PDB file of C-alpha atoms in Angstrom:
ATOM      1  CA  UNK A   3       0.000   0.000   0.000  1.00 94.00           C
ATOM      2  CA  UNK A   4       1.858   3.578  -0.947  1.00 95.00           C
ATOM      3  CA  UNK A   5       2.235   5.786   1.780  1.00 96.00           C
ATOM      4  CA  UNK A   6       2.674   9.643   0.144  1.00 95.00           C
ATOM      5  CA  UNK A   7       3.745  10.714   3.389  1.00 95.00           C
ATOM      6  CA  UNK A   8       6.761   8.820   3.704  1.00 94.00           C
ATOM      7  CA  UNK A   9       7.433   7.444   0.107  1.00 93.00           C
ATOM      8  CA  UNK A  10       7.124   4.587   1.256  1.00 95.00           C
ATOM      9  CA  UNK A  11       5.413   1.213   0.069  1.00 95.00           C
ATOM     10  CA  UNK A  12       3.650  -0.573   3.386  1.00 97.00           C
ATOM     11  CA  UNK A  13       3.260  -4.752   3.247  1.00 95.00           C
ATOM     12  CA  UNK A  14       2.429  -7.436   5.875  1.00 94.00           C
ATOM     13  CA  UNK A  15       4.731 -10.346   6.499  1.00 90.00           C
ATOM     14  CA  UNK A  16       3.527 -13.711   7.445  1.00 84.00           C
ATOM     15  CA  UNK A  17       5.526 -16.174   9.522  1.00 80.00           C
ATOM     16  CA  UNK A  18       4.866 -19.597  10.344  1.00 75.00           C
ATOM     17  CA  UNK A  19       6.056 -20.820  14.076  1.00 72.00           C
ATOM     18  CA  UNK A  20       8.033 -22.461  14.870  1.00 63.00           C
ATOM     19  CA  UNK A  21       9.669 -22.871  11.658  1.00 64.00           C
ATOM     20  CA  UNK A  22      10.759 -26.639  11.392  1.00 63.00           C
ATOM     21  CA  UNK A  23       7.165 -26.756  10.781  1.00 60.00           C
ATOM     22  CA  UNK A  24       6.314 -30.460  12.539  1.00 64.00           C
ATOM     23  CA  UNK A  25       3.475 -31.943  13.384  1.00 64.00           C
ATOM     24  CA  UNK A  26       2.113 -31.133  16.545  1.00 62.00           C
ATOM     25  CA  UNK A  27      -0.635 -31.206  18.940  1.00 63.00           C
ATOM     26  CA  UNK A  28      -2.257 -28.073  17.864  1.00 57.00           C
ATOM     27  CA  UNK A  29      -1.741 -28.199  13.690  1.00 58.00           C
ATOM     28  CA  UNK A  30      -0.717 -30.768  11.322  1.00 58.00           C
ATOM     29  CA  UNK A  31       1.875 -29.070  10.005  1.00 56.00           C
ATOM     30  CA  UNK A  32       3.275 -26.699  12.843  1.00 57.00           C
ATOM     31  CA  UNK A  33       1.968 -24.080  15.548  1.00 65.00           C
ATOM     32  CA  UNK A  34       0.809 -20.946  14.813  1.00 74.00           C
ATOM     33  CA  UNK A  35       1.153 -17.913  12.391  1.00 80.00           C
ATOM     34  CA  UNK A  36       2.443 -14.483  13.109  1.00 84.00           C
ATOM     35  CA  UNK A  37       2.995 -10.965  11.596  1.00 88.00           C
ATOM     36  CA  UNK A  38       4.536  -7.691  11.225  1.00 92.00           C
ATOM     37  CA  UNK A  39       4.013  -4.892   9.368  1.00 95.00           C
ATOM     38  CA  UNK A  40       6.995  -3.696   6.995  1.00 95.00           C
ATOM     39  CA  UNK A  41       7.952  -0.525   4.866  1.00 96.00           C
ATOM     40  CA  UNK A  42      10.642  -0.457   1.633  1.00 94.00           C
ATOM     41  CA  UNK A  43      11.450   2.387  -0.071  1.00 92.00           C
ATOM     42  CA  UNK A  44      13.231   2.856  -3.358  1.00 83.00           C
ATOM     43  CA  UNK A  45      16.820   3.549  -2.864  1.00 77.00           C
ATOM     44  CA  UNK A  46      18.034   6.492  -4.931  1.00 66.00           C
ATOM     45  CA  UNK A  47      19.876   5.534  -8.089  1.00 58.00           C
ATOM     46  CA  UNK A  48      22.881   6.602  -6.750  1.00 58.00           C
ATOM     47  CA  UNK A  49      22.929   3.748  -4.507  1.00 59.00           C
ATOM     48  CA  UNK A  50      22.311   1.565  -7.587  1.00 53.00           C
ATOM     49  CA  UNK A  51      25.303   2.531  -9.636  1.00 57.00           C
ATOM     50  CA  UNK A  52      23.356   5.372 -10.998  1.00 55.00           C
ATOM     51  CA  UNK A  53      21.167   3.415 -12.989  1.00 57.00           C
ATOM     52  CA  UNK A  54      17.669   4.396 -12.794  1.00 53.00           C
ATOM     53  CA  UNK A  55      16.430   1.045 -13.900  1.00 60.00           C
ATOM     54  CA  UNK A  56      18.168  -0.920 -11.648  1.00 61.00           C
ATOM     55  CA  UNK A  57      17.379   0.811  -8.184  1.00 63.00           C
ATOM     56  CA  UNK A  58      16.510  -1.552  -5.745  1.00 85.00           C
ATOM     57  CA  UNK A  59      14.266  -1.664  -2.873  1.00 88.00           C
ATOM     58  CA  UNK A  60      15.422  -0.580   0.620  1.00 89.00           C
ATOM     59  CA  UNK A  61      13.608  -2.152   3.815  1.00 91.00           C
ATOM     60  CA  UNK A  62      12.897   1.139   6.300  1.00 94.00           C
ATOM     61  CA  UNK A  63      10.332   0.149   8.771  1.00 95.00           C
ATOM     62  CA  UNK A  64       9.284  -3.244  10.797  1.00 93.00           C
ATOM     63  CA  UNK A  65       7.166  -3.620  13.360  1.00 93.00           C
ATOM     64  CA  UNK A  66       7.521  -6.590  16.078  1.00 89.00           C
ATOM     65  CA  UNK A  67       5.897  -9.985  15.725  1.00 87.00           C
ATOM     66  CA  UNK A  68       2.200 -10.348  16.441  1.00 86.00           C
ATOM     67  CA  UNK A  69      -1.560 -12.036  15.913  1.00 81.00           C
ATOM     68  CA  UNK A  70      -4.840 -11.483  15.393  1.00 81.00           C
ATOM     69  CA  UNK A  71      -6.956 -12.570  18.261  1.00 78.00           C
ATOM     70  CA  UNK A  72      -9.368 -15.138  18.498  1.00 78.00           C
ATOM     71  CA  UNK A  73     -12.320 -13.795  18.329  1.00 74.00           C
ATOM     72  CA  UNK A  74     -14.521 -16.888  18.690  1.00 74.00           C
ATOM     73  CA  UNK A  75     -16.013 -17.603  22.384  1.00 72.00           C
ATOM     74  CA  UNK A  76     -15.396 -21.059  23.255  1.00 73.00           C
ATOM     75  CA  UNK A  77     -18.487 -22.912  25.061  1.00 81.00           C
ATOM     76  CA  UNK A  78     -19.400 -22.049  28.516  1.00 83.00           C
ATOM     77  CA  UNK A  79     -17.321 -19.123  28.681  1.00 80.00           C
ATOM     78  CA  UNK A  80     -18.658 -14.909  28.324  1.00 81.00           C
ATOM     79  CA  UNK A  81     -15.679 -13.852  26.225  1.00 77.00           C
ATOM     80  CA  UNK A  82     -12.821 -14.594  23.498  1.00 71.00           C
ATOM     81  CA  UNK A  83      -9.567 -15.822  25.054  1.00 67.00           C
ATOM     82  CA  UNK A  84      -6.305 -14.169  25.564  1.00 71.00           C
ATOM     83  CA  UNK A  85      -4.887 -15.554  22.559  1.00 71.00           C
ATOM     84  CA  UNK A  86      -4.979 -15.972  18.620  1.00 72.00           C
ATOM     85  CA  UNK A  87      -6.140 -18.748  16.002  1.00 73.00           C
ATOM     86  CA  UNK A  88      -3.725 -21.130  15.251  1.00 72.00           C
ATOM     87  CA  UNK A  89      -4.358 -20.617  11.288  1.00 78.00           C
ATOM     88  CA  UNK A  90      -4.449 -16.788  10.728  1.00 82.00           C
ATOM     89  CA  UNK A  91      -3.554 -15.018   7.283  1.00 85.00           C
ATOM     90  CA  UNK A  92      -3.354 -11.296   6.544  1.00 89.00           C
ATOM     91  CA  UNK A  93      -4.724 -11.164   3.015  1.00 89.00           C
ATOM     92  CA  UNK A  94      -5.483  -7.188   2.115  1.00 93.00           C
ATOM     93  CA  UNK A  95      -4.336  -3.800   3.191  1.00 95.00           C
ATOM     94  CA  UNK A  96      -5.647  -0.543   2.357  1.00 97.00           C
ATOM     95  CA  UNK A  97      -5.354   2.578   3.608  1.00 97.00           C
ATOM     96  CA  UNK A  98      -9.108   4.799   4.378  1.00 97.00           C
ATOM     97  CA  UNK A  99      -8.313   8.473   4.244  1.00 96.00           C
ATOM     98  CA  UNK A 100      -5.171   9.891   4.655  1.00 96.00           C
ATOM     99  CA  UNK A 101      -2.073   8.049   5.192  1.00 96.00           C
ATOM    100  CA  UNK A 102      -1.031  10.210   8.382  1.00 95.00           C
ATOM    101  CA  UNK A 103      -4.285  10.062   9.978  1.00 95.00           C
ATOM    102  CA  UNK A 104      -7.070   7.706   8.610  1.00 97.00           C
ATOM    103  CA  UNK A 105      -7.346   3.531   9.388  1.00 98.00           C
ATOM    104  CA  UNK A 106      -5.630   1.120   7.784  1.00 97.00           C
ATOM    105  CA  UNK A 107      -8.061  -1.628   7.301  1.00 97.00           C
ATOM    106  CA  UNK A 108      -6.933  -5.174   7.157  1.00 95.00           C
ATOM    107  CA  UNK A 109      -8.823  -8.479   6.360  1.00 94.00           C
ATOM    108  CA  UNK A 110      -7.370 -11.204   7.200  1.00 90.00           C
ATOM    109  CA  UNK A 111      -8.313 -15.945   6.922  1.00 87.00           C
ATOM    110  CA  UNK A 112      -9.201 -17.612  10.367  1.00 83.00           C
ATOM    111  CA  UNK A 113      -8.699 -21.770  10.332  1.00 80.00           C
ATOM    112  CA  UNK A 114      -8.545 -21.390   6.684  1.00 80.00           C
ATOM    113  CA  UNK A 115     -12.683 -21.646   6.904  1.00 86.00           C
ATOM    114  CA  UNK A 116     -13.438 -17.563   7.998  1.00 88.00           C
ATOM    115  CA  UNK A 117     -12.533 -14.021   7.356  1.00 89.00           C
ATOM    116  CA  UNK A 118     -12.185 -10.757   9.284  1.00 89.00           C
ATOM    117  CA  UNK A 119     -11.795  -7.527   8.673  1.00 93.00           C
ATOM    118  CA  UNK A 120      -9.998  -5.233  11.178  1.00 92.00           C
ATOM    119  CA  UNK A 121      -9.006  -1.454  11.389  1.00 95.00           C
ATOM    120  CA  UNK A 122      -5.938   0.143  12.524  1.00 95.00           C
ATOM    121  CA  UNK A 123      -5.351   3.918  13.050  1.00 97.00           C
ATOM    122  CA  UNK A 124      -2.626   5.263  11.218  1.00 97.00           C
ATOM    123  CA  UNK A 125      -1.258   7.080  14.143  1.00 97.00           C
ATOM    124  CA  UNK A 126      -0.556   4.185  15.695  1.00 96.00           C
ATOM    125  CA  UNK A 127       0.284   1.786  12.723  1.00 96.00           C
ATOM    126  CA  UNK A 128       3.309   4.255  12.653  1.00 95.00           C
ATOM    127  CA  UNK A 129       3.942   3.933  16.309  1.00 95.00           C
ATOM    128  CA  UNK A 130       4.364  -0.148  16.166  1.00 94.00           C
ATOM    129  CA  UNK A 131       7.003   0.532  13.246  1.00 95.00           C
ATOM    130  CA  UNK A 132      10.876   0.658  13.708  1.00 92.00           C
ATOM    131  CA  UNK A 133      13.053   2.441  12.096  1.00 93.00           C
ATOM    132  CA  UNK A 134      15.351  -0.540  10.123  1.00 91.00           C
ATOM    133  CA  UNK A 135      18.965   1.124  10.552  1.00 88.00           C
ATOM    134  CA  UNK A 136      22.006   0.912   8.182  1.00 83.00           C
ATOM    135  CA  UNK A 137      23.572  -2.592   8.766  1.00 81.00           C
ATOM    136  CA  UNK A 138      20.949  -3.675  11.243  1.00 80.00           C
ATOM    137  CA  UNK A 139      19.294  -7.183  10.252  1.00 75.00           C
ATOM    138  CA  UNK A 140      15.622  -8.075  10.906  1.00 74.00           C
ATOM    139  CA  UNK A 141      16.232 -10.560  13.632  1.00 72.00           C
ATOM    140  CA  UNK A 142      18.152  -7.854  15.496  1.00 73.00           C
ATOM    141  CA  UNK A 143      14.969  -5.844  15.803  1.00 73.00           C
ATOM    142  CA  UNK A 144      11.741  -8.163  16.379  1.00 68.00           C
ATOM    143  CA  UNK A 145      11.126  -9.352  19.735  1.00 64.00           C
ATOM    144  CA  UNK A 146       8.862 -11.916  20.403  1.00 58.00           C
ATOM    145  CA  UNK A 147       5.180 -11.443  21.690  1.00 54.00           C
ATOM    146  CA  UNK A 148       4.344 -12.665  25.212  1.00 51.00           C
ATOM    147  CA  UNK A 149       1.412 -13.772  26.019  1.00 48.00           C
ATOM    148  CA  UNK A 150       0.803 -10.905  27.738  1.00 49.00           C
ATOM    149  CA  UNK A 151       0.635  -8.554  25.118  1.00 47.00           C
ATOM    150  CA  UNK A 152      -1.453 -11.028  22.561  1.00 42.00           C
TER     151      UNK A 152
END
């Protein structure tokens, strides 16, 4: 999704935990999913050996891993649990007004059988991002979510 503001291009990244993907008690093929929200930018050609045709893309911005949460209520209880589907996957982004201050809305697969829809404010879409340094790698930045903060 283009961001005017910034320049920059806006994507969601899906991960699949843990990642020897084995069969376990909770999936056939694994755990769980997670994601994080991302930002490239083109580099300037200069970068590129001054060839306009060949400049690359630059990561900028990542957020930390996280998930959805259920929003089913199991049976016999008043309210969803602390915690996510084990199948979830972020399938559309857009932006609804401006890029600085409207939602972001996001749909997004449940158990490969449903689908949400969810809305984020911009404001604080920009908050969760981090600012992807010269030399820095993407495991040096994402932390882990606790369950806690699910």
């Amino acid at each position: 999704v283009p961001l005017p503001s910034s320049g920059e291009l806006l994507g969601i990244a899906h991960f699949h935990r843990p990642e020897h993907r084995k069969e376990s008690n909770y999936a056939l093929h694994g755990h769980h999913y997670t994601h994080a929200f991302f930002t490239i930018a083109r580099q300037h050609p200069s970068d590129s050996g001054g060839d306009v045709g060949n400049a690359s893309f630059k990561l900028k911005r990542i957020s930390n891993e996280f998930l959805f949460r259920a929003l089913s209520v199991p049976i016999g209880e008043k309210e969803s649990p602390n915690d996510g589907d084990v199948i979830q996957f972020a399938s559309g982004l857009d932006v609804y007004g401006s890029d600085v201050d409207g939602k972001l809305v996001l749909s997004y697969g449940i158990n490969d059988c449903e689908g949400a829809v969810l809305t984020i404010s911009m404001k604080k879409l920009q908050q969760m991002l981090i600012e992807v340094e010269p030399g820095q790698e993407v495991v040096d930045l994402m932390r882990k979510a606790t369950s806690e903060e699910r």
